[in-house]
Amino acid sequence: MSGQNEILSKAEDVADKVTRNSKHVLPHLARFCLVSTFFEDGIRMWVQWSEQREYMDISWGCGWFLATTFVVINLIGQLGAVAMVLTRYKVDIACGVLFFIVVLQTIAYSILWDIQFLFRNLALIGALLLVLAESRVEGKSLFAGVPSLGENKPKMYLQLAGRVLLVFMFLTLLRFEMSAMQIVQNLVGSLLMVLVAIGYKTKLSALVLVTWLNILNFYFNAWWNIPAYKPMRDFLKYDFFQTLSVIGGLLMVVSLGPGGVSMDESKKKW
């Protein structure tokens, strides 16, 4: 038991060292990964303008004007909000726009009835909540230069909700097969999911999940290997960038820490 605790302690030390050495880069990398799916989708709206408009018109019978409006909102809303997040300009408004886009697409593409896509969109919302939490890092003080007293409760609850919603991404990766390797992957992945959700050994768990997700993403969603004329290329590209956004959310967890509503924070008070 003591040997296991020693290994775990060393792993946490490594995670802390990685976090400290990358503290100036990690938040930017996290935001970049997080908004990547919105950037890719905005570009797709531009490149596939006619196809997207025709799809909406045929699916909903809404007519040329409403179908065009849908594409324009997605194009301008996503690219504009991505620029705002990356430059940290009015991040709360940018997150609100991206949240609206996620809800709009969930309804427009009938994602509500597809559990896998719905769970991934919920994870995407969780990642956005973490970006919003990051923009609230410094609480306001009554006097300039004096740290604020008390806890930043909105930030704490945003971090909690973000962590819990990120779990939905991993639920879509579980495969119920009887092979020994798949069972091990499911068990390890589920354990790490729970640890991130409750905020226990958070930075270490999130870093391991980032590594695991990256491996799975580049292996299963290698859209660049599919010829451009095959529809599967677009599906894999969609999955790739959505997974990359959730990886950005996990990197944000590593950068910000678990927040006040977590087991890691509670342990400090014991």
Coordinates of N, CA and C in Angstrom, one line a residue, residues 16-238:
D16 N 2.3 18.3 -11.2 CA 2.5 19.7 -10.7 C 3.7 20.3 -11.4
K17 N 4.7 19.6 -11.7 CA 5.9 20.2 -12.4 C 5.5 20.6 -13.8
V18 N 4.8 19.7 -14.5 CA 4.4 20.0 -15.8 C 3.5 21.3 -15.8
T19 N 2.6 21.3 -14.9 CA 1.7 22.5 -14.8 C 2.5 23.8 -14.5
R20 N 3.4 23.7 -13.6 CA 4.2 24.9 -13.3 C 5.1 25.4 -14.5
N21 N 5.7 24.4 -15.1 CA 6.6 24.8 -16.3 C 5.8 25.3 -17.5
S22 N 4.5 24.9 -17.6 CA 3.8 25.3 -18.7 C 2.7 26.4 -18.4
K23 N 2.8 27.0 -17.2 CA 1.7 27.9 -16.8 C 1.4 29.1 -17.7
H24 N 2.5 29.5 -18.4 CA 2.3 30.6 -19.3 C 1.7 30.2 -20.7
V25 N 1.9 28.9 -21.0 CA 1.5 28.4 -22.3 C 0.1 27.7 -22.2
L26 N -0.1 27.0 -21.1 CA -1.2 26.1 -21.0 C -2.6 26.8 -21.2
P27 N -2.8 27.9 -20.6 CA -4.2 28.6 -20.8 C -4.4 28.9 -22.3
H28 N -3.4 29.3 -23.0 CA -3.5 29.7 -24.4 C -3.8 28.4 -25.2
L29 N -3.0 27.3 -24.9 CA -3.2 26.1 -25.6 C -4.6 25.5 -25.3
A30 N -5.0 25.6 -24.1 CA -6.4 25.1 -23.7 C -7.5 25.9 -24.5
R31 N -7.4 27.2 -24.5 CA -8.4 28.0 -25.3 C -8.3 27.7 -26.8
F32 N -7.1 27.5 -27.3 CA -7.0 27.2 -28.7 C -7.6 25.9 -29.1
C33 N -7.3 24.8 -28.3 CA -8.0 23.5 -28.5 C -9.5 23.6 -28.3
L34 N -9.9 24.3 -27.3 CA -11.3 24.4 -27.0 C -12.2 25.0 -28.1
V35 N -11.7 26.0 -28.7 CA -12.5 26.7 -29.8 C -12.3 26.1 -31.1
S36 N -11.4 25.1 -31.3 CA -11.1 24.6 -32.6 C -12.3 24.0 -33.3
T37 N -13.2 23.4 -32.6 CA -14.4 22.8 -33.3 C -15.3 23.9 -33.9
F38 N -15.3 25.0 -33.1 CA -16.2 26.1 -33.6 C -15.5 26.8 -34.8
F39 N -14.2 26.9 -34.8 CA -13.4 27.5 -35.9 C -13.6 26.6 -37.2
E40 N -13.4 25.3 -37.0 CA -13.6 24.4 -38.1 C -15.0 24.4 -38.7
D41 N -16.0 24.5 -37.8 CA -17.4 24.5 -38.3 C -17.7 25.8 -39.0
G42 N -17.1 26.9 -38.5 CA -17.4 28.2 -39.1 C -16.8 28.2 -40.5
I43 N -15.6 27.6 -40.7 CA -14.9 27.5 -42.0 C -15.7 26.6 -42.9
R44 N -16.3 25.6 -42.3 CA -17.1 24.6 -43.1 C -18.3 25.3 -43.7
M45 N -18.9 26.2 -42.8 CA -20.1 26.9 -43.3 C -19.8 27.8 -44.5
W46 N -18.5 28.3 -44.5 CA -18.1 29.2 -45.7 C -17.8 28.3 -46.9
V47 N -17.1 27.2 -46.7 CA -16.7 26.4 -47.8 C -17.9 25.6 -48.4
Q48 N -18.8 25.1 -47.5 CA -19.9 24.4 -48.0 C -21.2 25.2 -47.9
W49 N -21.2 26.4 -48.2 CA -22.3 27.4 -48.1 C -23.6 26.8 -48.7
S50 N -23.5 26.4 -50.0 CA -24.6 26.0 -50.7 C -25.2 24.7 -50.1
E51 N -24.3 23.7 -49.8 CA -24.7 22.4 -49.3 C -25.4 22.6 -48.0
Q52 N -24.9 23.4 -47.1 CA -25.5 23.6 -45.8 C -26.9 24.3 -45.9
R53 N -27.0 25.3 -46.8 CA -28.2 25.9 -47.0 C -29.3 25.0 -47.5
E54 N -28.9 24.2 -48.5 CA -29.8 23.2 -49.1 C -30.2 22.2 -48.1
Y55 N -29.3 21.7 -47.3 CA -29.6 20.7 -46.3 C -30.7 21.2 -45.3
M56 N -30.5 22.5 -44.8 CA -31.5 23.0 -43.9 C -32.8 23.2 -44.6
D57 N -32.8 23.7 -45.8 CA -34.1 23.9 -46.5 C -34.8 22.6 -46.7
I58 N -34.1 21.5 -47.1 CA -34.7 20.2 -47.4 C -35.2 19.6 -46.0
S59 N -34.3 19.7 -45.0 CA -34.7 19.0 -43.7 C -35.9 19.6 -43.0
W60 N -35.9 21.0 -43.0 CA -37.0 21.7 -42.3 C -38.0 22.3 -43.2
G61 N -37.8 22.4 -44.5 CA -38.7 23.0 -45.4 C -39.0 24.5 -45.0
C62 N -37.9 25.1 -44.6 CA -38.0 26.5 -44.0 C -37.8 27.6 -45.1
G63 N -37.5 27.2 -46.3 CA -37.3 28.2 -47.3 C -35.9 28.8 -47.4
W64 N -35.6 29.4 -48.5 CA -34.2 29.9 -48.8 C -33.8 30.9 -47.8
F65 N -34.6 31.9 -47.4 CA -34.2 33.0 -46.5 C -33.8 32.4 -45.1
L66 N -34.6 31.6 -44.5 CA -34.3 31.1 -43.2 C -33.1 30.2 -43.2
A67 N -33.0 29.4 -44.3 CA -31.8 28.5 -44.4 C -30.5 29.3 -44.5
T68 N -30.6 30.4 -45.3 CA -29.4 31.3 -45.4 C -29.1 31.9 -44.1
T69 N -30.1 32.4 -43.4 CA -29.9 33.0 -42.1 C -29.2 32.1 -41.1
F70 N -29.6 30.8 -41.1 CA -29.0 29.8 -40.3 C -27.5 29.7 -40.6
V71 N -27.1 29.6 -41.8 CA -25.7 29.5 -42.2 C -25.0 30.8 -41.8
V72 N -25.5 31.9 -42.0 CA -24.9 33.2 -41.7 C -24.6 33.3 -40.2
I73 N -25.6 33.0 -39.4 CA -25.5 33.0 -37.9 C -24.4 32.1 -37.5
N74 N -24.3 30.9 -38.0 CA -23.3 29.9 -37.7 C -21.9 30.4 -38.1
L75 N -21.8 31.0 -39.3 CA -20.5 31.4 -39.8 C -20.0 32.6 -39.0
I76 N -20.8 33.7 -38.9 CA -20.3 34.9 -38.3 C -20.2 34.7 -36.7
G77 N -21.2 34.0 -36.2 CA -21.3 33.8 -34.7 C -20.1 33.0 -34.3
Q78 N -19.7 31.9 -35.0 CA -18.6 31.0 -34.5 C -17.3 31.7 -34.7
L79 N -17.0 32.2 -35.9 CA -15.7 32.8 -36.2 C -15.5 34.1 -35.3
G80 N -16.5 34.9 -35.2 CA -16.4 36.1 -34.3 C -16.1 35.7 -32.9
A81 N -16.9 34.7 -32.3 CA -16.7 34.3 -30.9 C -15.4 33.7 -30.7
V82 N -14.9 32.9 -31.6 CA -13.6 32.3 -31.5 C -12.5 33.3 -31.4
A83 N -12.6 34.4 -32.2 CA -11.6 35.5 -32.2 C -11.7 36.2 -30.8
M84 N -12.9 36.3 -30.3 CA -13.0 37.0 -29.0 C -12.4 36.2 -27.8
V85 N -12.6 34.9 -27.9 CA -12.1 34.0 -26.8 C -10.6 34.0 -26.9
L86 N -10.0 33.9 -28.1 CA -8.6 33.8 -28.2 C -7.9 35.1 -27.8
T87 N -8.6 36.2 -28.0 CA -8.0 37.5 -27.7 C -8.4 37.9 -26.3
R88 N -9.3 37.1 -25.6 CA -9.8 37.4 -24.3 C -10.6 38.7 -24.2
Y89 N -11.3 39.0 -25.3 CA -12.1 40.2 -25.4 C -13.6 39.8 -25.1
K90 N -14.1 40.3 -24.0 CA -15.5 40.1 -23.6 C -15.9 38.6 -23.8
V91 N -15.1 37.8 -23.0 CA -15.2 36.3 -23.1 C -16.6 35.8 -22.7
D92 N -17.3 36.5 -21.7 CA -18.6 36.1 -21.3 C -19.6 36.2 -22.5
I93 N -19.5 37.2 -23.3 CA -20.4 37.4 -24.4 C -20.1 36.3 -25.5
A94 N -18.8 36.1 -25.7 CA -18.3 35.1 -26.7 C -18.9 33.7 -26.3
C95 N -18.7 33.4 -25.0 CA -19.2 32.1 -24.6 C -20.7 32.0 -24.7
G96 N -21.4 33.1 -24.5 CA -22.9 33.1 -24.6 C -23.3 32.8 -26.1
V97 N -22.5 33.4 -27.0 CA -22.8 33.2 -28.5 C -22.5 31.7 -28.8
L98 N -21.4 31.2 -28.4 CA -21.1 29.8 -28.7 C -22.1 28.8 -28.1
F99 N -22.5 29.1 -26.8 CA -23.5 28.3 -26.2 C -24.8 28.3 -27.0
F100 N -25.2 29.5 -27.5 CA -26.4 29.6 -28.4 C -26.2 28.8 -29.7
I101 N -25.0 28.8 -30.2 CA -24.7 28.0 -31.5 C -24.9 26.5 -31.2
V102 N -24.4 26.1 -30.1 CA -24.5 24.6 -29.7 C -25.9 24.2 -29.6
V103 N -26.7 25.0 -28.9 CA -28.1 24.7 -28.7 C -28.9 24.8 -30.1
L104 N -28.6 25.8 -30.9 CA -29.2 25.9 -32.2 C -28.9 24.7 -33.1
Q105 N -27.6 24.3 -33.1 CA -27.3 23.1 -33.9 C -27.9 21.8 -33.4
T106 N -28.0 21.7 -32.1 CA -28.6 20.5 -31.4 C -30.0 20.4 -31.9
I107 N -30.7 21.5 -32.0 CA -32.1 21.4 -32.5 C -32.2 21.3 -34.0
A108 N -31.4 22.1 -34.8 CA -31.4 22.1 -36.2 C -31.0 20.8 -36.8
Y109 N -30.0 20.1 -36.3 CA -29.5 18.8 -36.8 C -30.1 17.6 -36.1
S110 N -31.2 17.9 -35.3 CA -31.9 16.8 -34.6 C -31.0 15.9 -33.8
I111 N -30.0 16.6 -33.1 CA -29.0 15.9 -32.3 C -29.7 15.4 -31.0
L112 N -30.8 16.0 -30.6 CA -31.5 15.6 -29.4 C -31.8 14.1 -29.4
W113 N -32.0 13.6 -30.6 CA -32.5 12.2 -30.7 C -31.3 11.2 -30.9
D114 N -30.1 11.8 -31.0 CA -28.9 10.9 -31.1 C -28.1 11.1 -29.9
I115 N -28.1 10.0 -29.0 CA -27.5 10.1 -27.7 C -26.0 10.5 -27.8
Q116 N -25.3 9.9 -28.7 CA -23.8 10.1 -28.8 C -23.5 11.5 -29.1
F117 N -24.2 12.1 -30.1 CA -24.0 13.5 -30.5 C -24.5 14.4 -29.4
L118 N -25.6 14.1 -28.7 CA -26.1 14.9 -27.6 C -25.1 15.0 -26.5
F119 N -24.5 13.8 -26.1 CA -23.5 13.8 -25.0 C -22.3 14.6 -25.4
R120 N -21.9 14.5 -26.6 CA -20.7 15.3 -27.0 C -21.0 16.8 -27.0
N121 N -22.2 17.2 -27.3 CA -22.5 18.6 -27.2 C -22.6 19.1 -25.8
L122 N -23.1 18.2 -24.9 CA -23.1 18.5 -23.5 C -21.6 18.7 -22.9
A123 N -20.7 17.8 -23.4 CA -19.3 18.0 -23.0 C -18.7 19.3 -23.6
L124 N -19.2 19.7 -24.7 CA -18.7 21.0 -25.3 C -19.2 22.1 -24.5
I125 N -20.4 22.1 -24.0 CA -21.0 23.1 -23.1 C -20.1 23.2 -21.8
G126 N -19.8 22.0 -21.3 CA -18.9 21.9 -20.1 C -17.6 22.6 -20.4
A127 N -17.0 22.4 -21.5 CA -15.7 23.1 -21.9 C -15.9 24.6 -21.9
L128 N -17.0 25.0 -22.5 CA -17.3 26.5 -22.6 C -17.5 27.1 -21.2
L129 N -18.1 26.3 -20.3 CA -18.2 26.8 -18.9 C -16.9 27.0 -18.2
L130 N -15.9 26.2 -18.6 CA -14.5 26.3 -18.0 C -13.8 27.5 -18.6
V131 N -14.1 27.9 -19.8 CA -13.5 29.1 -20.4 C -14.1 30.3 -19.7
L132 N -15.4 30.2 -19.4 CA -16.1 31.3 -18.7 C -15.5 31.4 -17.3
A133 N -15.2 30.3 -16.6 CA -14.6 30.3 -15.3 C -13.3 30.9 -15.3
E134 N -12.5 30.6 -16.4 CA -11.1 31.2 -16.5 C -11.2 32.7 -16.6
S135 N -12.2 33.3 -17.2 CA -12.3 34.7 -17.4 C -12.7 35.4 -16.0
R136 N -13.1 34.6 -15.0 CA -13.4 35.1 -13.7 C -12.3 34.8 -12.7
V137 N -11.1 34.5 -13.1 CA -10.0 34.1 -12.2 C -9.8 35.1 -11.1
E138 N -9.8 36.4 -11.5 CA -9.5 37.4 -10.5 C -10.8 38.0 -10.0
G139 N -11.2 37.8 -8.8 CA -12.4 38.4 -8.2 C -12.2 39.9 -8.0
K140 N -13.2 40.6 -8.0 CA -13.1 42.0 -7.8 C -12.9 42.4 -6.3
S141 N -12.2 43.4 -6.1 CA -11.9 43.8 -4.7 C -12.5 45.2 -4.5
L142 N -12.8 45.5 -3.2 CA -13.3 46.8 -2.9 C -12.3 47.9 -3.1
F143 N -11.0 47.5 -2.9 CA -9.9 48.5 -3.0 C -8.9 48.0 -4.0
A144 N -8.4 48.9 -4.8 CA -7.4 48.5 -5.8 C -6.1 48.0 -5.2
G145 N -5.7 46.9 -5.7 CA -4.4 46.3 -5.2 C -4.6 45.4 -4.0
V146 N -5.8 45.3 -3.5 CA -6.1 44.5 -2.3 C -6.8 43.2 -2.7
P147 N -6.4 42.0 -2.4 CA -7.1 40.8 -2.8 C -8.5 40.8 -2.2
S148 N -9.4 40.2 -3.0 CA -10.8 40.1 -2.5 C -10.9 39.0 -1.5
L149 N -11.7 39.2 -0.5 CA -11.9 38.3 0.6 C -13.0 37.3 0.2
G150 N -13.0 36.1 0.7 CA -14.0 35.1 0.4 C -13.7 34.4 -0.9
E151 N -14.7 33.5 -1.2 CA -14.5 32.7 -2.4 C -15.3 33.2 -3.6
N152 N -14.8 33.0 -4.8 CA -15.5 33.4 -6.0 C -16.5 32.3 -6.3
K153 N -17.7 32.4 -5.7 CA -18.7 31.3 -5.9 C -19.1 31.0 -7.3
P154 N -19.4 32.0 -8.1 CA -19.8 31.7 -9.5 C -18.7 30.9 -10.2
K155 N -17.5 31.3 -10.0 CA -16.4 30.6 -10.7 C -16.3 29.1 -10.2
M156 N -16.5 28.9 -8.9 CA -16.5 27.6 -8.3 C -17.5 26.7 -8.9
Y157 N -18.7 27.2 -9.1 CA -19.8 26.4 -9.6 C -19.7 26.2 -11.1
L158 N -19.1 27.2 -11.8 CA -18.8 27.0 -13.2 C -17.8 25.9 -13.4
Q159 N -16.8 25.8 -12.6 CA -15.8 24.8 -12.7 C -16.4 23.4 -12.4
L160 N -17.2 23.4 -11.4 CA -17.9 22.1 -11.0 C -18.8 21.6 -12.2
A161 N -19.6 22.5 -12.7 CA -20.5 22.1 -13.8 C -19.7 21.7 -15.1
G162 N -18.6 22.5 -15.3 CA -17.8 22.2 -16.5 C -17.1 20.8 -16.3
R163 N -16.6 20.5 -15.1 CA -16.0 19.2 -14.9 C -17.0 18.0 -15.1
V164 N -18.2 18.2 -14.6 CA -19.2 17.1 -14.6 C -19.6 16.9 -16.1
L165 N -19.8 18.0 -16.8 CA -20.3 17.9 -18.2 C -19.2 17.3 -19.1
L166 N -18.0 17.5 -18.8 CA -16.9 16.9 -19.6 C -17.0 15.4 -19.6
V167 N -17.5 14.9 -18.5 CA -17.6 13.4 -18.4 C -18.4 12.8 -19.6
F168 N -19.4 13.5 -20.1 CA -20.2 13.0 -21.1 C -19.4 12.6 -22.4
M169 N -18.3 13.3 -22.6 CA -17.5 12.9 -23.8 C -17.0 11.5 -23.6
F170 N -16.6 11.1 -22.4 CA -16.0 9.8 -22.2 C -17.0 8.7 -22.2
L171 N -18.3 9.1 -21.9 CA -19.4 8.1 -22.0 C -19.5 7.6 -23.5
T172 N -19.2 8.5 -24.4 CA -19.4 8.2 -25.9 C -18.2 7.3 -26.3
L173 N -17.1 7.2 -25.6 CA -16.0 6.4 -25.9 C -16.0 5.0 -25.4
L174 N -16.9 4.8 -24.5 CA -17.0 3.4 -23.9 C -17.6 2.4 -24.9
R175 N -16.9 1.3 -25.1 CA -17.3 0.3 -26.0 C -17.5 -1.0 -25.2
F176 N -18.7 -1.5 -25.3 CA -19.0 -2.7 -24.5 C -18.7 -4.0 -25.3
E177 N -17.4 -4.3 -25.3 CA -16.9 -5.5 -25.9 C -16.2 -6.3 -24.8
M178 N -16.1 -7.6 -25.1 CA -15.6 -8.6 -24.1 C -14.1 -8.8 -24.1
S179 N -13.4 -8.1 -25.0 CA -12.0 -8.3 -25.0 C -11.3 -7.7 -23.8
A180 N -10.3 -8.3 -23.3 CA -9.6 -7.9 -22.1 C -9.1 -6.5 -22.2
M181 N -8.5 -6.1 -23.3 CA -8.0 -4.7 -23.5 C -9.1 -3.7 -23.4
Q182 N -10.3 -4.0 -24.0 CA -11.4 -3.0 -24.0 C -12.0 -2.9 -22.6
I183 N -12.0 -4.0 -21.8 CA -12.5 -4.0 -20.5 C -11.6 -3.1 -19.6
V184 N -10.3 -3.3 -19.8 CA -9.3 -2.5 -19.0 C -9.5 -1.0 -19.4
Q185 N -9.6 -0.7 -20.7 CA -9.8 0.7 -21.1 C -11.0 1.3 -20.5
N186 N -12.1 0.6 -20.5 CA -13.4 1.1 -19.9 C -13.2 1.3 -18.4
L187 N -12.6 0.4 -17.7 CA -12.5 0.6 -16.3 C -11.6 1.8 -15.9
V188 N -10.4 1.8 -16.6 CA -9.5 2.9 -16.3 C -10.1 4.3 -16.7
G189 N -10.7 4.3 -17.9 CA -11.4 5.5 -18.3 C -12.5 6.0 -17.4
S190 N -13.3 5.0 -17.0 CA -14.4 5.4 -16.0 C -13.9 5.9 -14.7
L191 N -12.8 5.3 -14.2 CA -12.2 5.7 -12.9 C -11.7 7.1 -13.1
L192 N -11.0 7.4 -14.2 CA -10.5 8.8 -14.4 C -11.6 9.8 -14.5
M193 N -12.7 9.4 -15.2 CA -13.8 10.3 -15.4 C -14.4 10.7 -14.0
V194 N -14.6 9.7 -13.2 CA -15.2 9.9 -11.8 C -14.2 10.9 -11.1
L195 N -12.9 10.6 -11.1 CA -12.0 11.4 -10.4 C -12.0 12.9 -10.8
V196 N -12.1 13.1 -12.1 CA -12.2 14.5 -12.6 C -13.5 15.1 -12.2
A197 N -14.6 14.4 -12.3 CA -15.9 14.9 -11.9 C -16.0 15.4 -10.5
I198 N -15.4 14.5 -9.6 CA -15.5 14.9 -8.1 C -14.4 15.7 -7.7
G199 N -13.4 15.9 -8.6 CA -12.3 16.8 -8.2 C -11.3 16.2 -7.3
Y200 N -10.9 14.9 -7.5 CA -9.9 14.2 -6.7 C -8.7 13.9 -7.5
K201 N -7.5 14.3 -7.0 CA -6.3 14.1 -7.8 C -6.5 14.7 -9.2
T202 N -7.1 15.9 -9.2 CA -7.7 16.4 -10.4 C -6.7 16.6 -11.6
K203 N -5.6 17.3 -11.2 CA -4.6 17.6 -12.3 C -4.0 16.4 -12.9
L204 N -3.7 15.4 -12.0 CA -3.1 14.2 -12.5 C -4.1 13.4 -13.4
S205 N -5.3 13.3 -12.9 CA -6.4 12.6 -13.6 C -6.6 13.2 -15.0
A206 N -6.7 14.6 -15.0 CA -7.0 15.3 -16.2 C -5.8 15.2 -17.2
L207 N -4.6 15.2 -16.8 CA -3.4 15.0 -17.7 C -3.4 13.7 -18.3
V208 N -3.7 12.6 -17.5 CA -3.8 11.3 -18.0 C -4.9 11.2 -19.1
L209 N -6.0 11.8 -18.8 CA -7.1 11.7 -19.7 C -6.8 12.5 -21.0
V210 N -6.1 13.6 -20.9 CA -5.6 14.4 -22.1 C -4.8 13.5 -23.0
T211 N -3.8 12.8 -22.4 CA -3.0 11.9 -23.1 C -3.8 10.7 -23.8
W212 N -4.7 10.1 -23.0 CA -5.5 9.0 -23.5 C -6.4 9.5 -24.6
L213 N -7.0 10.6 -24.5 CA -7.9 11.1 -25.5 C -7.2 11.5 -26.8
N214 N -6.0 12.1 -26.6 CA -5.2 12.4 -27.8 C -4.9 11.2 -28.6
I215 N -4.5 10.1 -27.9 CA -4.1 8.9 -28.6 C -5.3 8.3 -29.4
L216 N -6.5 8.2 -28.7 CA -7.7 7.7 -29.3 C -8.2 8.6 -30.5
N217 N -8.0 9.9 -30.3 CA -8.5 10.9 -31.3 C -7.7 10.7 -32.6
F218 N -6.4 10.7 -32.4 CA -5.5 10.6 -33.6 C -5.6 9.2 -34.3
Y219 N -6.0 8.2 -33.5 CA -6.1 6.9 -34.1 C -7.4 6.6 -34.8
F220 N -8.5 7.0 -34.1 CA -9.8 6.6 -34.6 C -10.4 7.7 -35.5
N221 N -10.0 9.0 -35.3 CA -10.6 10.1 -36.1 C -9.6 10.7 -37.1
A222 N -8.7 9.9 -37.7 CA -7.7 10.4 -38.7 C -8.4 10.7 -40.0
W223 N -9.1 11.8 -40.0 CA -9.9 12.2 -41.2 C -9.0 12.6 -42.4
W224 N -7.7 12.9 -42.1 CA -6.8 13.3 -43.2 C -6.4 12.1 -44.1
N225 N -6.7 10.9 -43.6 CA -6.4 9.7 -44.4 C -7.5 9.3 -45.3
I226 N -8.7 10.0 -45.2 CA -9.8 9.7 -46.0 C -9.9 10.6 -47.2
P227 N -10.1 10.1 -48.4 CA -10.3 11.0 -49.6 C -11.4 12.0 -49.4
A228 N -11.2 13.2 -50.0 CA -12.1 14.3 -49.8 C -13.5 14.0 -50.3
Y229 N -13.6 13.1 -51.3 CA -15.0 12.9 -51.9 C -15.8 12.0 -51.0
K230 N -15.3 11.3 -50.0 CA -16.0 10.4 -49.2 C -16.7 11.1 -48.0
P231 N -18.0 10.9 -47.8 CA -18.7 11.5 -46.6 C -18.1 11.2 -45.3
M232 N -17.4 10.1 -45.1 CA -16.8 9.7 -43.9 C -15.8 10.7 -43.4
R233 N -15.2 11.4 -44.3 CA -14.1 12.4 -44.0 C -14.7 13.5 -43.1
D234 N -15.9 14.0 -43.5 CA -16.6 15.0 -42.7 C -17.0 14.6 -41.4
F235 N -17.5 13.3 -41.3 CA -17.9 12.8 -40.0 C -16.7 12.7 -39.0
L236 N -15.6 12.1 -39.6 CA -14.4 12.0 -38.7 C -13.8 13.3 -38.3
K237 N -13.8 14.3 -39.3 CA -13.3 15.6 -39.0 C -14.1 16.3 -37.8
Y238 N -15.4 16.1 -37.9 CA -16.3 16.6 -36.9 C -16.0 16.0 -35.5

